[in-house]
XYZ file of C-alpha atoms in Angstrom:
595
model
C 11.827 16.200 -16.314
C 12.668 12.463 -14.780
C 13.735 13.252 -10.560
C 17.037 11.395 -10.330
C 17.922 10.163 -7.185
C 21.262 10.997 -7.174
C 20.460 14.830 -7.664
C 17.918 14.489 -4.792
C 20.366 13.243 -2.301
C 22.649 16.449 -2.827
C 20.414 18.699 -3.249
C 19.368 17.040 0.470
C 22.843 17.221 1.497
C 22.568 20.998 0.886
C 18.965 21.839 1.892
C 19.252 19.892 5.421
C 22.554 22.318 5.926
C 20.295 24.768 5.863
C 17.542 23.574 7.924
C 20.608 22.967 10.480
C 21.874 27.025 10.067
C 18.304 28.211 11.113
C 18.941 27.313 14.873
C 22.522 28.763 15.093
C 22.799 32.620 16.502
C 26.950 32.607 16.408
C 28.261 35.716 15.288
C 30.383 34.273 12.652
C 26.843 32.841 11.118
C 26.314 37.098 10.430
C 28.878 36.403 7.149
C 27.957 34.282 4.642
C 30.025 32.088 2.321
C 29.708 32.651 -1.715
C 30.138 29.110 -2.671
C 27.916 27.357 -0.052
C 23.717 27.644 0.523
C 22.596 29.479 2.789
C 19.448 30.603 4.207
C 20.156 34.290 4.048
C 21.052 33.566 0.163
C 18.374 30.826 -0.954
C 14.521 30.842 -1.281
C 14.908 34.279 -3.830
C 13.206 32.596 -6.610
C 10.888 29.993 -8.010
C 14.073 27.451 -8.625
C 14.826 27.566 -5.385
C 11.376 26.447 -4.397
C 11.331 23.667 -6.795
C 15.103 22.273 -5.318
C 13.648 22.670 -2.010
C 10.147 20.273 -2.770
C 12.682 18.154 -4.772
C 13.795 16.576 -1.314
C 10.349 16.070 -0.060
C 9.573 13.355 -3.079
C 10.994 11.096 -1.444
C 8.293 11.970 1.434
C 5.796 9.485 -0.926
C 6.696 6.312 -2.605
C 5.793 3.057 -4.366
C 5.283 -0.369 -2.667
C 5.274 -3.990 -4.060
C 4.230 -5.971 -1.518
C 1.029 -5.878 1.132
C 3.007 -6.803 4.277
C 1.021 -7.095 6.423
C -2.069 -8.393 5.849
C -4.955 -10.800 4.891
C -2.801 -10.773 1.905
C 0.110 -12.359 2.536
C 1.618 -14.892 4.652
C 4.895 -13.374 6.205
C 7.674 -15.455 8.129
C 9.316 -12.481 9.804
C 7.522 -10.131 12.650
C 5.664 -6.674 11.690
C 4.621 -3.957 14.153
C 0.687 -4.970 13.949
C 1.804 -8.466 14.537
C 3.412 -7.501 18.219
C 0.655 -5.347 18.578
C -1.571 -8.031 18.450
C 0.181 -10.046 20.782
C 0.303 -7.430 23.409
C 3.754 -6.454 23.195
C 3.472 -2.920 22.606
C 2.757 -0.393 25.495
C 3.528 3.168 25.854
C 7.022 2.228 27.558
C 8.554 0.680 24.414
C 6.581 2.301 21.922
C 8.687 4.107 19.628
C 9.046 7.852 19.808
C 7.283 9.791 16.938
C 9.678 11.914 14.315
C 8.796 15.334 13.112
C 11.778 16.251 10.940
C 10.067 15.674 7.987
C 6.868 18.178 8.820
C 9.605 20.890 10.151
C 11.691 20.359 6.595
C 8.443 21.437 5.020
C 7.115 23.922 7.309
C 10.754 25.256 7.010
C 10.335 25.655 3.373
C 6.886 27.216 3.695
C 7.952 29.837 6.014
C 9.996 31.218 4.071
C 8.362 30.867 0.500
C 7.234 34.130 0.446
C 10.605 35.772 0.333
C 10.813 34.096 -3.828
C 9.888 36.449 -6.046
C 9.277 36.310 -9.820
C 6.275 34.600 -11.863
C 3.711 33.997 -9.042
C 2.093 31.288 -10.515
C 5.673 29.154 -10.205
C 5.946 30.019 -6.644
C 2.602 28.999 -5.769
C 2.979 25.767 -7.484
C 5.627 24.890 -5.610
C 3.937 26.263 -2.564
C 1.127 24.231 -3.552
C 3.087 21.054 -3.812
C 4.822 21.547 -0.318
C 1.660 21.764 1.248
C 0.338 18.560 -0.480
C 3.525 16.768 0.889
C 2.785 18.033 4.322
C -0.850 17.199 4.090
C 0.339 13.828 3.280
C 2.765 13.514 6.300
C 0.356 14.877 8.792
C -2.060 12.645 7.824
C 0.227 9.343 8.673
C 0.173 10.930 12.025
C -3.257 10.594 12.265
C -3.848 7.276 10.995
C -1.227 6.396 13.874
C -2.524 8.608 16.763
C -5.794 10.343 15.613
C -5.053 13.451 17.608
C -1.841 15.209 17.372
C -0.278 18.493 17.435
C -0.407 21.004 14.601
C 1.943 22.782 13.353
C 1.681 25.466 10.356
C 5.704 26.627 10.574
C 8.665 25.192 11.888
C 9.372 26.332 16.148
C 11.859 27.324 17.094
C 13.481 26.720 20.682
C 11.682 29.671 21.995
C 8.649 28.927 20.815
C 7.525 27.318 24.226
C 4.053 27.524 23.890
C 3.903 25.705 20.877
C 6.673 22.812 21.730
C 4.791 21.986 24.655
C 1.393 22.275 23.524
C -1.068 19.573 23.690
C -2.576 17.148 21.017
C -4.787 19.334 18.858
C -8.362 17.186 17.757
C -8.246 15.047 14.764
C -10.895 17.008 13.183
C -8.704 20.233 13.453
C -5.710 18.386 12.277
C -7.980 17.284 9.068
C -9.610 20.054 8.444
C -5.594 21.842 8.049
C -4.676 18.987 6.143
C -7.390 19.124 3.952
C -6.577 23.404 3.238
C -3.380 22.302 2.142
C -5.285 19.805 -0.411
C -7.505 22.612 -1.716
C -4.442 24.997 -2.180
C -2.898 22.878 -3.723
C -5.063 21.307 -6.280
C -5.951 25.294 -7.004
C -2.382 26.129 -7.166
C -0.266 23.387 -8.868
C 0.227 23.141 -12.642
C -1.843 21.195 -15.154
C 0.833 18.750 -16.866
C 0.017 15.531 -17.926
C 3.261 14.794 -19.528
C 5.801 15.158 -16.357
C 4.691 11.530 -15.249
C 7.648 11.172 -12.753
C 6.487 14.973 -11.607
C 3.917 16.064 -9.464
C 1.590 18.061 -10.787
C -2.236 19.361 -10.677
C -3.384 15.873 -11.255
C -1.004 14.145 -8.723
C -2.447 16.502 -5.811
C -5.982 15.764 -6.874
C -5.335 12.077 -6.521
C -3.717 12.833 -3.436
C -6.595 14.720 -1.791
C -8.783 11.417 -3.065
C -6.539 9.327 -1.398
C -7.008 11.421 1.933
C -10.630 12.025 1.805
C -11.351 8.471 0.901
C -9.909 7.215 3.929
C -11.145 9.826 6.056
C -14.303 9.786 5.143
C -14.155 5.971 5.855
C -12.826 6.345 9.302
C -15.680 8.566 10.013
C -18.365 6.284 9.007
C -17.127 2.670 10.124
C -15.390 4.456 13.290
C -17.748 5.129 15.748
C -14.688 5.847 18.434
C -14.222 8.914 16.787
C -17.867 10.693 17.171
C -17.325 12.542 13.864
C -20.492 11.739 11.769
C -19.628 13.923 8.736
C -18.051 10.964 6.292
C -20.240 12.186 3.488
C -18.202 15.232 3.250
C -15.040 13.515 2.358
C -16.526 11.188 0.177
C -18.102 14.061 -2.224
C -14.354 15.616 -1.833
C -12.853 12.206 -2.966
C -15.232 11.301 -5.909
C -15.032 15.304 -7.140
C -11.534 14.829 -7.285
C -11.616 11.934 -9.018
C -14.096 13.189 -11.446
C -11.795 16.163 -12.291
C -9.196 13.729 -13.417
C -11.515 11.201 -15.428
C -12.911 14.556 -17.092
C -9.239 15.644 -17.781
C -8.610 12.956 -20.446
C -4.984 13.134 -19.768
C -5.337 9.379 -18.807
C -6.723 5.999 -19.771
C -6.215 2.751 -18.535
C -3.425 0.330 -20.346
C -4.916 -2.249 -22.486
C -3.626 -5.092 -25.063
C -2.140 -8.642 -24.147
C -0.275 -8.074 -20.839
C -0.850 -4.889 -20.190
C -2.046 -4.843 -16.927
C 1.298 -7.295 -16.477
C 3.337 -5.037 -18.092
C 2.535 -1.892 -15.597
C 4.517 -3.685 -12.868
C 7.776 -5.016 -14.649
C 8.093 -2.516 -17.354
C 11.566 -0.616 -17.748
C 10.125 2.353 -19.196
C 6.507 3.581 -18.193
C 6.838 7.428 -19.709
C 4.483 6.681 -22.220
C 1.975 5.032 -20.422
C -0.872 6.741 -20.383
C -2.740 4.782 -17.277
C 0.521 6.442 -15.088
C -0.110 9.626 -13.206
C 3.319 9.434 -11.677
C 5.581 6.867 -11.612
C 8.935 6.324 -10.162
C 11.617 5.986 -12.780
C 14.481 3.536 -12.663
C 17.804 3.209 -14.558
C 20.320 0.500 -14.585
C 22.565 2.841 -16.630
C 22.307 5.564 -13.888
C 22.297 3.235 -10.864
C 18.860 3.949 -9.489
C 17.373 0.604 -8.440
C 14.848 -1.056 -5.918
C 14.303 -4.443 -4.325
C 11.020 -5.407 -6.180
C 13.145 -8.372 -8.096
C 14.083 -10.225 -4.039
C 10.629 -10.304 -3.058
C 9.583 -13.542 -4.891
C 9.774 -16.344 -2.889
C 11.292 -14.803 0.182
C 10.274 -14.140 3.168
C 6.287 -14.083 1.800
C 3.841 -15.652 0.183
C 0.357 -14.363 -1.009
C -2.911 -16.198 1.215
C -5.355 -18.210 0.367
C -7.603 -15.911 1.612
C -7.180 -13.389 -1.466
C -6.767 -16.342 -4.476
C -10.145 -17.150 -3.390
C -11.866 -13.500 -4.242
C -10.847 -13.741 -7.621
C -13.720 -14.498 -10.024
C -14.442 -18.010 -11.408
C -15.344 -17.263 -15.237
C -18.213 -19.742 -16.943
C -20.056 -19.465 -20.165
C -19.210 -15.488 -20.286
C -20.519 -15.198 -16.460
C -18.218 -14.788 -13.295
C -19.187 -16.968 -9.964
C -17.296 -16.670 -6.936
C -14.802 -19.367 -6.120
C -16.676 -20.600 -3.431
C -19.878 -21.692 -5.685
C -17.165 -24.038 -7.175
C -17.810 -27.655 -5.818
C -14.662 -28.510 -3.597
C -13.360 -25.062 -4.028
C -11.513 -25.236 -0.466
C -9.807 -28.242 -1.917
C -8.138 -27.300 -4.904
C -4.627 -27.838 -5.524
C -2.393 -25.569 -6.777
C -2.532 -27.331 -10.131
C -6.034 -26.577 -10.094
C -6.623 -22.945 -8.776
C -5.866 -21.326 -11.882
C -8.839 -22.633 -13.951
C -11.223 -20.389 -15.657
C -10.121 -17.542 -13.135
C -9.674 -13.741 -13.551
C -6.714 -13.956 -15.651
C -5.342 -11.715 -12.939
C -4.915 -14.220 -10.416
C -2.438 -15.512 -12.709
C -0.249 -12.264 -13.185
C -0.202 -11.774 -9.979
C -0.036 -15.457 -8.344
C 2.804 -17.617 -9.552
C 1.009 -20.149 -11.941
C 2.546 -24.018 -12.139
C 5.365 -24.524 -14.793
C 6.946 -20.890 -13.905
C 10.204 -20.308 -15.146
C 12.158 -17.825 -13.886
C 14.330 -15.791 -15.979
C 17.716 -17.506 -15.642
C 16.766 -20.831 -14.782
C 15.960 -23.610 -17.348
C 13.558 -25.668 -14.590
C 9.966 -24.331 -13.410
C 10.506 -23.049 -10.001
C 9.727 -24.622 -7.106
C 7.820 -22.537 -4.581
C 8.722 -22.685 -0.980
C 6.269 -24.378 1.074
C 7.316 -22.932 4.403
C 5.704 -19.401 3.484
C 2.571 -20.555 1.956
C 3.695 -22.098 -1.483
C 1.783 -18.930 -3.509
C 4.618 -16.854 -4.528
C 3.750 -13.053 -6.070
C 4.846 -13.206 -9.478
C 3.672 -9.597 -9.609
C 6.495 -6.745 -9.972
C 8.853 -9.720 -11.020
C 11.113 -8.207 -13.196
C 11.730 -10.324 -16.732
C 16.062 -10.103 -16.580
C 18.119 -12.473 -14.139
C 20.535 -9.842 -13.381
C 16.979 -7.862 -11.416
C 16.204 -10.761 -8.982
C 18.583 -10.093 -6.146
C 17.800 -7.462 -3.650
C 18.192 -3.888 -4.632
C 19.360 -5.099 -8.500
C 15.700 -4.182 -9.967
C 15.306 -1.154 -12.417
C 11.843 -1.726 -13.762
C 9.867 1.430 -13.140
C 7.084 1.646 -10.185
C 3.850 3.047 -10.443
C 3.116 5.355 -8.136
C -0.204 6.489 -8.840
C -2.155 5.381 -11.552
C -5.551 6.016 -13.349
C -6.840 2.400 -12.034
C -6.571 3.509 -8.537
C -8.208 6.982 -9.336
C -11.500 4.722 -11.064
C -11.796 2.654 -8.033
C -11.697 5.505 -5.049
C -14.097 7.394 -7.710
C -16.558 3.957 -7.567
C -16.389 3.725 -4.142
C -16.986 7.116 -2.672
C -20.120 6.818 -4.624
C -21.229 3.539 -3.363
C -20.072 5.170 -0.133
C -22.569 8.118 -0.897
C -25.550 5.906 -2.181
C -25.569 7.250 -5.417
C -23.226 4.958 -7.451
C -25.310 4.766 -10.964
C -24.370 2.119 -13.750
C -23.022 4.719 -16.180
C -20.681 5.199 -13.006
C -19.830 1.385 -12.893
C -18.969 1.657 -16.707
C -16.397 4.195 -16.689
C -14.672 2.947 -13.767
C -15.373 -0.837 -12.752
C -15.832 -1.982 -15.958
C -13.150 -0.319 -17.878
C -10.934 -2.533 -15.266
C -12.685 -5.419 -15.951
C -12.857 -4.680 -19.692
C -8.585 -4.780 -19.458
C -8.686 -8.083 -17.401
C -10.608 -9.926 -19.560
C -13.624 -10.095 -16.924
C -17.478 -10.446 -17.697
C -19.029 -6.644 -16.886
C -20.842 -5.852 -13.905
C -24.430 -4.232 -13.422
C -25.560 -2.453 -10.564
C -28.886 -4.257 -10.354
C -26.893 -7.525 -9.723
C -24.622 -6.306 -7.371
C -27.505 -5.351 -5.306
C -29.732 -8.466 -5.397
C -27.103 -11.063 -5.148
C -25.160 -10.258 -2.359
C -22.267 -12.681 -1.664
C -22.476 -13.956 1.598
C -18.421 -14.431 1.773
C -17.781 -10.732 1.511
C -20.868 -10.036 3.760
C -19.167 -11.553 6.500
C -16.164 -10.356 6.025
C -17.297 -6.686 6.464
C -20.276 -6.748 8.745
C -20.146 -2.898 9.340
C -21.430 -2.120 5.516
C -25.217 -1.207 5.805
C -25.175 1.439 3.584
C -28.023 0.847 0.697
C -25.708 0.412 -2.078
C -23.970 -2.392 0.648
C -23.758 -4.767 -2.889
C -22.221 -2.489 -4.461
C -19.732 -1.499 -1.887
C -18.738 -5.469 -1.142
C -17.909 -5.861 -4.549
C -16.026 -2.538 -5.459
C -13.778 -3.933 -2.466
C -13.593 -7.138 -4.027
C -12.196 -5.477 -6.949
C -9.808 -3.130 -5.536
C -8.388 -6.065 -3.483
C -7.868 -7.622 -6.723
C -6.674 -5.185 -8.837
C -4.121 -3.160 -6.544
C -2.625 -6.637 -5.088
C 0.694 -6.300 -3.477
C 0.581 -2.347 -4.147
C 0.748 -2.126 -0.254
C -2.507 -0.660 -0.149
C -4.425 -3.782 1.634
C -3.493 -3.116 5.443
C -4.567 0.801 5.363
C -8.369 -0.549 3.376
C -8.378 -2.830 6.575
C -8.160 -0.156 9.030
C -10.365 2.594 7.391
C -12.892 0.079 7.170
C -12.683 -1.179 10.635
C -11.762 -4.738 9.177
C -8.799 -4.949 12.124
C -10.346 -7.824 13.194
C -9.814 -9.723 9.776
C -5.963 -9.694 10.739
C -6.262 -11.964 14.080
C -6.457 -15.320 11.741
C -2.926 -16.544 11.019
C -2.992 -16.463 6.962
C -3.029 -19.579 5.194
C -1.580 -20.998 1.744
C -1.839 -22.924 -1.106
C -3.853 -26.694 -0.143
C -1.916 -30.104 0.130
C -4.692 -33.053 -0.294
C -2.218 -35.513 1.271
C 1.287 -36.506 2.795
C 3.465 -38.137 0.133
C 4.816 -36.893 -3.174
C 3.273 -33.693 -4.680
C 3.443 -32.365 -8.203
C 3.958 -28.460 -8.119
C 5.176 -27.415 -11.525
C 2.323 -29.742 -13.405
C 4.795 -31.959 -15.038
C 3.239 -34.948 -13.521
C 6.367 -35.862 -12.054
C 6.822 -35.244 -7.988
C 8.990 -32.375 -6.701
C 8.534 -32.517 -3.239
C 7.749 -35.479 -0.673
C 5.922 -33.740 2.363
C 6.183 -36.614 5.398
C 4.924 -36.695 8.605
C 8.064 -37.911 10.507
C 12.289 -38.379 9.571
C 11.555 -41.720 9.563
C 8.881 -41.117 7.140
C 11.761 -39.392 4.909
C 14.800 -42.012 5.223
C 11.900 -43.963 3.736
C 11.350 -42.727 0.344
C 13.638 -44.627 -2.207
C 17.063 -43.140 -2.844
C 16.279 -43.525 -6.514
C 13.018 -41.453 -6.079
C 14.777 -38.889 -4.327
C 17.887 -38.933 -7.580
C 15.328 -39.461 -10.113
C 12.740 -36.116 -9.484
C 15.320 -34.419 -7.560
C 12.978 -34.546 -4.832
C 12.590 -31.736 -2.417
C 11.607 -33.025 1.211
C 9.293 -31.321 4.194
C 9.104 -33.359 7.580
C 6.011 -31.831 9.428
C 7.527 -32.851 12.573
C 9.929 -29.814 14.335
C 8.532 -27.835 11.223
C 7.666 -24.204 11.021
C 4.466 -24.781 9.191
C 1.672 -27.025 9.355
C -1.208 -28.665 7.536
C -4.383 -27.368 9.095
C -5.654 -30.431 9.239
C -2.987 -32.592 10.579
C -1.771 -35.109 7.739
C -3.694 -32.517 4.815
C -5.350 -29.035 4.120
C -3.773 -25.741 3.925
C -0.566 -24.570 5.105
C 0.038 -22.251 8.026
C 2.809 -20.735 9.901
C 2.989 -22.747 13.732
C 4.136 -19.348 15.315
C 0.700 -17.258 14.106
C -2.141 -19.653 15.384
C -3.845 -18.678 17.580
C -1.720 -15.799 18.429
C -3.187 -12.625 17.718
C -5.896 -10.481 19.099
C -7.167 -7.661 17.680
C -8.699 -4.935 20.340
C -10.908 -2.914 18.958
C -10.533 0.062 18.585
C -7.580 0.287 20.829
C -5.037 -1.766 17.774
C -6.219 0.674 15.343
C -3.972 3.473 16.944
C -0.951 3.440 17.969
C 0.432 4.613 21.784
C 2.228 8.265 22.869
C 5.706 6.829 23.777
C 6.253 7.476 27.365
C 9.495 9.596 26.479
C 7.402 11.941 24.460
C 4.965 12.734 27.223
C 8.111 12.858 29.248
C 9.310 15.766 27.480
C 6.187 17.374 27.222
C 4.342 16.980 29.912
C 1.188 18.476 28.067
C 0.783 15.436 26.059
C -2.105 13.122 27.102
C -1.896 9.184 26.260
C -3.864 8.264 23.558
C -7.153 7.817 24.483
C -7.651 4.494 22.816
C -4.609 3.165 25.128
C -6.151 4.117 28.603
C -3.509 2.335 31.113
């Protein structure tokens, strides 16, 4: 059965009306209308259930874009980005929302009343839960500590509304119940892919206990020393869906292209659950706007994709001038996912009969991935290619890494995860014993906080997931559960211009833009250059980018140098707005935003 969105808006219309009857006590609330829902006449049965947890899918969604992060290089502002600059304080922080958790805890409270094949009820039980462990667990990743709530309060339920922050390791150790009821609970079908079922949960509670177990062991704030826990949790519940074989990853000529501008991904096996998208019904996104807008992906990830020689992979950086290569020159004998993902010289995009030309004021890397392939898709909210939501290439790499995270990742284990990626990009296997005596000193650096033994391994199963789930919006949360916050105080930079003058983009060997220091510089160039390559002209000077250094290198945004600090641990959380501990005096500030 394919959720359409249309049907989850009114069944939302009429679920929040009853969410909004459960406060009322008005004696003309004792009679009840035949033709309207009610609370006194819904939750009897295991349909009910499953309209109620039909609202909460929109509780989880797809991205197609990393903003923000080492990742990209944005032009507009982002929460971490004031954070980092100091703007943020408990008086203008904004005040944390609830409704959702209530709308679920509403649901919950009165599951019990259904009654017919207990096994439906409980899967939709099950699958409320899994939604609320989900939303609780955003809360922590914003505040660590925070309230719990099993049921929805009502307004004399003082004792609860003014309650005090319950300890994250309460919170999680709910959160994670939920999890374990419902991975016990839901159904077992592999062919509802826009559904969530047994599998879906058990990728969820991966998800979870990947992270947390992360934040436990690179978060020494937190005094909670029990990562390993959530780690075996993560890679058992991985393992349960690798031993399922309801799932295998994509393969052929652009297939791992294909998973992100695809109009129909029902068949596709590597999809747990993906969002489904219909120009015929209406339901589209925004995915087809993103290129070239108001991002463009960093230097900083092009260079962790794998140089390929002679059957081998080297790291960019063992290539002779690598931090000098032009954009006509990145692309050679790399990961051919660099290229499906990073818009490659000569693109054409659908609709247009010239290759593009990128825009050099956000980087001049545009994300060709999620493009869609039809010109009517490329303006904002027009896009009807499906999304992945989950998919079995995430579920291989949280597997490989709680392992690695545990000490006990094995080669066999590399082979039916890492390398069955690798195998679909068209990238040279990996071994275990290499990982662990050449350590690259790039990735080293960048995470100083691994020390575990496997520490190879570890670098380069992040390597890989930074690769493979590009622009998935998963980069900025693998930052902060590794303690990497620090990695987002350097103002990203983009693609690498060897000189002022004219600059072949599209690898034509004809110019398309003239970047000049000064106007006078431009009123210089010939008016029959400018008419003859259609010339498209940057003046440095009064500019919102620059050349890192001066008159050459890479570009970067003016406004982001030298801008951000990261405090550690205090950015890693975010503030109690001062109107919440206003009306409840019971609250305590964070404790990683002492005043």
């Amino acid at each position: 059965m394919t959720i359409n969105k249309s049907i989850i808006k009114i069944v939302a219309i009429g679920f929040v009306g009853i969410l909004g009857l459960s406060g009322c006590n008005d004696s003309f609330m004792d009679k009840y209308s035949e033709t309207s829902i009610t609370e006194e006449g819904f939750f009897k049965s295991a349909g009910d259930l499953e309209l109620a947890t039909n609202y909460m899918y929109q509780y989880v969604s797809s991205n197609y874009w990393d903003v923000a992060s080492d990742n990209v290089m944005y032009t507009e502002d982002a929460s971490i980005y004031s954070k980092m600059r100091g703007e943020v304080d408990p008086d203008n922080a904004g005040v944390w929302s609830w409704g959702s958790i209530r709308n679920v805890n509403f649901m919950l409270a009165r599951a019990g009343k259904a009654e017919g094949d207990i096994a439906e009820i409980n899967h939709y039980i099950g699958l409320a839960r899994m939604f609320r462990a989900k939303l609780y667990y955003d809360k922590v990743l914003s505040y660590s500590d925070v309230p719990w709530y099993s049921r929805d309060l009502q307004t004399t339920d003082t004792e609860e509304l003014f309650k005090p922050q319950d300890p994250r390791s309460l919170v999680v150790d709910s959160i994670m119940a939920d999890l374990d009821f419902a991975v016990k609970n839901m159904k077992d079908v592999s062919s509802g892919r826009t559904r969530w079922y047994k599998s879906g949960a058990l990728a969820m509670q991966a998800r979870i206990a990947l992270a947390e177990g992360c934040w436990r062991k690179y978060h020494s704030e937190l005094g909670l020393n029990d990562a390993d826990r959530f780690f075996k949790i993560a890679a058992e519940a991985c393992k349960e869906i690798m031993n399922s074989g309801n799932y295998e990853l994509s393969i052929g000529e652009g297939a791992y292209e294909a998973l992100f501008s695809s109009q129909d991904l029902s068949s596709n096996k590597e999809m747990i659950i993906f969002e489904d998208y219909s120009n015929e019904l209406g339901r589209k996104h925004g995915a087809g706007a993103r290129f070239d807008w108001t991002t463009g992906l960093s230097r900083d990830l092009m260079e962790d994709y794998y140089v390929i020689e002679d059957g081998k992979t080297k790291t960019f950086q063992e290539v002779p001038d690598y931090d000098k290569k032009t954009i006509l020159e990145i692309f050679e004998n790399r990961d051919p996912r660099l290229g499906q993902t990073f818009m490659m010289p000569g693109f054409v995009r659908p609709g247009a009969t010239e290759p593009h030309r990128q825009k050099l004021s956000i980087g001049g890397y545009p994300q060709v991935k999620f493009s869609p392939g039809t010109f009517d898709q490329l303006e904002w909210d027009k896009a009807y290619t499906d999304l992945p939501l989950i998919r079995y290439a995430e579920v291989l790499l949280m597997y490989a890494e709680a392992k690695a995270e545990l000490g006990e990742l094995t080669q066999d284990d590399i082979d039916q995860t890492i390398n069955l990626i690798r195998d679909r990009a068209g990238v040279p296997r990996a071994t275990l014993a290499e990982w662990m005596a050449k350590i690259d000193p790039v990735q080293a650096n960048r995470y100083p906080s691994v020390t575990s033994a496997q520490k190879g391994a570890i670098l380069e199963i992040r390597r890989e997931r930074r690769i493979e789930l590009a622009c998935e919006g998963f980069r900025y949360g693998d930052l902060m559960r590794w303690g990497a916050g620090k990695l987002m105080e350097k103002a990203p930079e983009g693609m690498y211009i060897a000189k002022l003058g004219y600059i072949d983009l599209t690898g034509d060997g004809q110019p398309d833009y003239a970047v000049v220091a000064t106007q006078a510089d431009a009123d210089a160039i010939p008016q029959e250059d400018k008419e003859k390559y259609k010339l498209s002209i940057e003046i440095l000077a009064g500019n919102t980018f620059e050349l890192t250094e001066g008159d050459k290198g890479h570009i970067r945004m003016i406004s982001q140098v030298n801008k951000w600090n990261f405090i550690e641990p205090k950015y890693y959380y975010s503030p109690i707005a001062t109107q919440d501990i206003v009306l409840n005096s019971n609250l305590g500030q964070n404790k990683y935003w002492p005043k």
